[in-house]
Amino acid sequence: MRRHLYLWAGLLALALGTAGIALPLLPTVPFMILAAFCFARSNPALESRLLNHPKFGAHLVAWQEKGAISRHGKWSATIAFGISIAIGFAILTFPWSLVPMGAAALCLIWIWFKPEA
């Protein structure tokens, strides 16, 4: 039963990550990392396919081995969070407009202190 839950969670994360390729504010690599985590516990063949993927494989392996994020990934996250902050200020009223900024600041601090791949 547990393997099935991990498999379905991995498939959902893979679907969300795939959607993130086309949707600018939906992250791709974090969902792929989650999918690899779930597939490692449910279907090693699917995990292997993700780890050997030409686009995402290097990022996933760097995360699994060193907890590392590429500089390009860090800058992409910074830009995406900047867009989220701008949207928050545009559509939310004060003090709620500060919530996206606070969340982004915490996440970016964490991202920028991770080692680089």
PDB file of C-alpha atoms in Angstrom:
ATOM      1  CA  MET A   1       0.000   0.000   0.000  1.00  0.00           C
ATOM      2  CA  ARG A   2       2.797   2.409   0.908  1.00  0.00           C
ATOM      3  CA  ARG A   3       4.557   1.865  -2.435  1.00  0.00           C
ATOM      4  CA  HIS A   4       1.343   2.724  -4.256  1.00  0.00           C
ATOM      5  CA  LEU A   5       0.989   5.984  -2.326  1.00  0.00           C
ATOM      6  CA  TYR A   6       4.573   6.941  -3.159  1.00  0.00           C
ATOM      7  CA  LEU A   7       3.991   6.008  -6.792  1.00  0.00           C
ATOM      8  CA  TRP A   8       0.866   8.177  -7.050  1.00  0.00           C
ATOM      9  CA  ALA A   9       2.547  11.048  -5.220  1.00  0.00           C
ATOM     10  CA  GLY A  10       5.503  10.750  -7.605  1.00  0.00           C
ATOM     11  CA  LEU A  11       3.225  10.774 -10.639  1.00  0.00           C
ATOM     12  CA  LEU A  12       1.385  13.835  -9.304  1.00  0.00           C
ATOM     13  CA  ALA A  13       4.683  15.635  -8.650  1.00  0.00           C
ATOM     14  CA  LEU A  14       5.887  14.690 -12.128  1.00  0.00           C
ATOM     15  CA  ALA A  15       2.665  16.068 -13.652  1.00  0.00           C
ATOM     16  CA  LEU A  16       2.974  19.337 -11.705  1.00  0.00           C
ATOM     17  CA  GLY A  17       6.638  19.639 -12.656  1.00  0.00           C
ATOM     18  CA  THR A  18       5.779  19.051 -16.287  1.00  0.00           C
ATOM     19  CA  ALA A  19       3.078  21.727 -16.109  1.00  0.00           C
ATOM     20  CA  GLY A  20       5.691  24.039 -14.594  1.00  0.00           C
ATOM     21  CA  ILE A  21       7.619  23.950 -17.862  1.00  0.00           C
ATOM     22  CA  ALA A  22       4.844  25.950 -19.522  1.00  0.00           C
ATOM     23  CA  LEU A  23       3.493  27.898 -16.531  1.00  0.00           C
ATOM     24  CA  PRO A  24       5.941  30.614 -15.494  1.00  0.00           C
ATOM     25  CA  LEU A  25       5.178  30.774 -11.762  1.00  0.00           C
ATOM     26  CA  LEU A  26       4.927  27.017 -11.168  1.00  0.00           C
ATOM     27  CA  PRO A  27       8.342  25.586 -10.303  1.00  0.00           C
ATOM     28  CA  THR A  28       9.616  22.598 -12.247  1.00  0.00           C
ATOM     29  CA  VAL A  29      12.750  21.251 -10.569  1.00  0.00           C
ATOM     30  CA  PRO A  30      11.342  21.093  -6.982  1.00  0.00           C
ATOM     31  CA  PHE A  31       8.490  18.918  -8.238  1.00  0.00           C
ATOM     32  CA  MET A  32      10.967  16.744 -10.133  1.00  0.00           C
ATOM     33  CA  ILE A  33      13.025  16.385  -6.926  1.00  0.00           C
ATOM     34  CA  LEU A  34       9.863  15.320  -5.099  1.00  0.00           C
ATOM     35  CA  ALA A  35       9.008  12.894  -7.902  1.00  0.00           C
ATOM     36  CA  ALA A  36      12.494  11.347  -7.734  1.00  0.00           C
ATOM     37  CA  PHE A  37      12.132  11.004  -3.944  1.00  0.00           C
ATOM     38  CA  CYS A  38       8.780   9.247  -4.307  1.00  0.00           C
ATOM     39  CA  PHE A  39       9.915   7.042  -7.181  1.00  0.00           C
ATOM     40  CA  ALA A  40      12.991   5.959  -5.181  1.00  0.00           C
ATOM     41  CA  ARG A  41      10.559   4.469  -2.675  1.00  0.00           C
ATOM     42  CA  SER A  42       8.093   3.020  -5.170  1.00  0.00           C
ATOM     43  CA  ASN A  43       9.557   2.465  -8.650  1.00  0.00           C
ATOM     44  CA  PRO A  44      13.351   2.563  -9.104  1.00  0.00           C
ATOM     45  CA  ALA A  45      12.973   2.378 -12.892  1.00  0.00           C
ATOM     46  CA  LEU A  46      11.081   5.683 -12.953  1.00  0.00           C
ATOM     47  CA  GLU A  47      13.619   7.221 -10.579  1.00  0.00           C
ATOM     48  CA  SER A  48      16.412   6.110 -12.910  1.00  0.00           C
ATOM     49  CA  ARG A  49      14.634   7.689 -15.890  1.00  0.00           C
ATOM     50  CA  LEU A  50      14.405  11.000 -14.020  1.00  0.00           C
ATOM     51  CA  LEU A  51      18.028  10.892 -12.865  1.00  0.00           C
ATOM     52  CA  ASN A  52      19.180  10.192 -16.415  1.00  0.00           C
ATOM     53  CA  HIS A  53      16.933  12.811 -18.028  1.00  0.00           C
ATOM     54  CA  PRO A  54      18.993  15.152 -20.247  1.00  0.00           C
ATOM     55  CA  LYS A  55      17.392  18.333 -18.871  1.00  0.00           C
ATOM     56  CA  PHE A  56      16.624  17.590 -15.201  1.00  0.00           C
ATOM     57  CA  GLY A  57      18.966  14.715 -14.383  1.00  0.00           C
ATOM     58  CA  ALA A  58      22.010  16.798 -13.459  1.00  0.00           C
ATOM     59  CA  HIS A  59      19.955  19.025 -11.157  1.00  0.00           C
ATOM     60  CA  LEU A  60      18.393  16.027  -9.433  1.00  0.00           C
ATOM     61  CA  VAL A  61      21.709  14.235  -8.952  1.00  0.00           C
ATOM     62  CA  ALA A  62      23.343  17.421  -7.593  1.00  0.00           C
ATOM     63  CA  TRP A  63      20.483  17.814  -5.124  1.00  0.00           C
ATOM     64  CA  GLN A  64      20.577  14.167  -4.030  1.00  0.00           C
ATOM     65  CA  GLU A  65      24.344  14.034  -3.601  1.00  0.00           C
ATOM     66  CA  LYS A  66      25.184  17.500  -2.230  1.00  0.00           C
ATOM     67  CA  GLY A  67      21.942  19.371  -1.643  1.00  0.00           C
ATOM     68  CA  ALA A  68      23.229  21.753  -4.322  1.00  0.00           C
ATOM     69  CA  ILE A  69      21.363  24.199  -6.561  1.00  0.00           C
ATOM     70  CA  SER A  70      22.894  25.630  -9.729  1.00  0.00           C
ATOM     71  CA  ARG A  71      23.575  29.354  -9.959  1.00  0.00           C
ATOM     72  CA  HIS A  72      21.174  29.527 -12.908  1.00  0.00           C
ATOM     73  CA  GLY A  73      18.506  27.860 -10.748  1.00  0.00           C
ATOM     74  CA  LYS A  74      19.113  30.349  -7.951  1.00  0.00           C
ATOM     75  CA  TRP A  75      18.741  33.303 -10.315  1.00  0.00           C
ATOM     76  CA  SER A  76      15.642  31.781 -11.919  1.00  0.00           C
ATOM     77  CA  ALA A  77      14.073  31.381  -8.477  1.00  0.00           C
ATOM     78  CA  THR A  78      14.987  34.956  -7.585  1.00  0.00           C
ATOM     79  CA  ILE A  79      13.319  36.292 -10.734  1.00  0.00           C
ATOM     80  CA  ALA A  80      10.215  34.124 -10.204  1.00  0.00           C
ATOM     81  CA  PHE A  81       9.916  35.301  -6.590  1.00  0.00           C
ATOM     82  CA  GLY A  82      10.354  38.902  -7.757  1.00  0.00           C
ATOM     83  CA  ILE A  83       7.444  38.466 -10.154  1.00  0.00           C
ATOM     84  CA  SER A  84       5.367  36.918  -7.362  1.00  0.00           C
ATOM     85  CA  ILE A  85       6.142  39.861  -5.078  1.00  0.00           C
ATOM     86  CA  ALA A  86       5.140  42.341  -7.793  1.00  0.00           C
ATOM     87  CA  ILE A  87       1.869  40.498  -8.400  1.00  0.00           C
ATOM     88  CA  GLY A  88       1.226  40.424  -4.652  1.00  0.00           C
ATOM     89  CA  PHE A  89       1.714  44.171  -4.377  1.00  0.00           C
ATOM     90  CA  ALA A  90      -0.527  44.728  -7.419  1.00  0.00           C
ATOM     91  CA  ILE A  91      -3.514  42.658  -6.327  1.00  0.00           C
ATOM     92  CA  LEU A  92      -3.352  42.510  -2.521  1.00  0.00           C
ATOM     93  CA  THR A  93      -4.039  45.257  -0.023  1.00  0.00           C
ATOM     94  CA  PHE A  94      -1.734  46.215   2.812  1.00  0.00           C
ATOM     95  CA  PRO A  95      -0.749  44.349   5.051  1.00  0.00           C
ATOM     96  CA  TRP A  96      -1.528  41.214   2.986  1.00  0.00           C
ATOM     97  CA  SER A  97       0.758  42.453   0.228  1.00  0.00           C
ATOM     98  CA  LEU A  98       3.688  41.857   2.588  1.00  0.00           C
ATOM     99  CA  VAL A  99       2.996  38.105   2.810  1.00  0.00           C
ATOM    100  CA  PRO A 100       4.445  37.197  -0.622  1.00  0.00           C
ATOM    101  CA  MET A 101       7.478  39.372   0.101  1.00  0.00           C
ATOM    102  CA  GLY A 102       8.103  37.676   3.457  1.00  0.00           C
ATOM    103  CA  ALA A 103       7.651  34.179   2.035  1.00  0.00           C
ATOM    104  CA  ALA A 104       9.945  34.980  -0.890  1.00  0.00           C
ATOM    105  CA  ALA A 105      12.591  36.449   1.385  1.00  0.00           C
ATOM    106  CA  LEU A 106      12.668  33.336   3.574  1.00  0.00           C
ATOM    107  CA  CYS A 107      12.805  31.001   0.584  1.00  0.00           C
ATOM    108  CA  LEU A 108      15.488  33.018  -1.187  1.00  0.00           C
ATOM    109  CA  ILE A 109      17.676  33.132   1.909  1.00  0.00           C
ATOM    110  CA  TRP A 110      17.448  29.360   2.109  1.00  0.00           C
ATOM    111  CA  ILE A 111      18.126  28.931  -1.639  1.00  0.00           C
ATOM    112  CA  TRP A 112      21.133  31.261  -1.736  1.00  0.00           C
ATOM    113  CA  PHE A 113      22.771  29.586   1.261  1.00  0.00           C
ATOM    114  CA  LYS A 114      22.630  26.148  -0.401  1.00  0.00           C
ATOM    115  CA  PRO A 115      25.837  24.977  -2.110  1.00  0.00           C
ATOM    116  CA  GLU A 116      26.157  25.522  -5.839  1.00  0.00           C
ATOM    117  CA  ALA A 117      26.202  22.681  -8.319  1.00  0.00           C
TER     118      ALA A 117
END
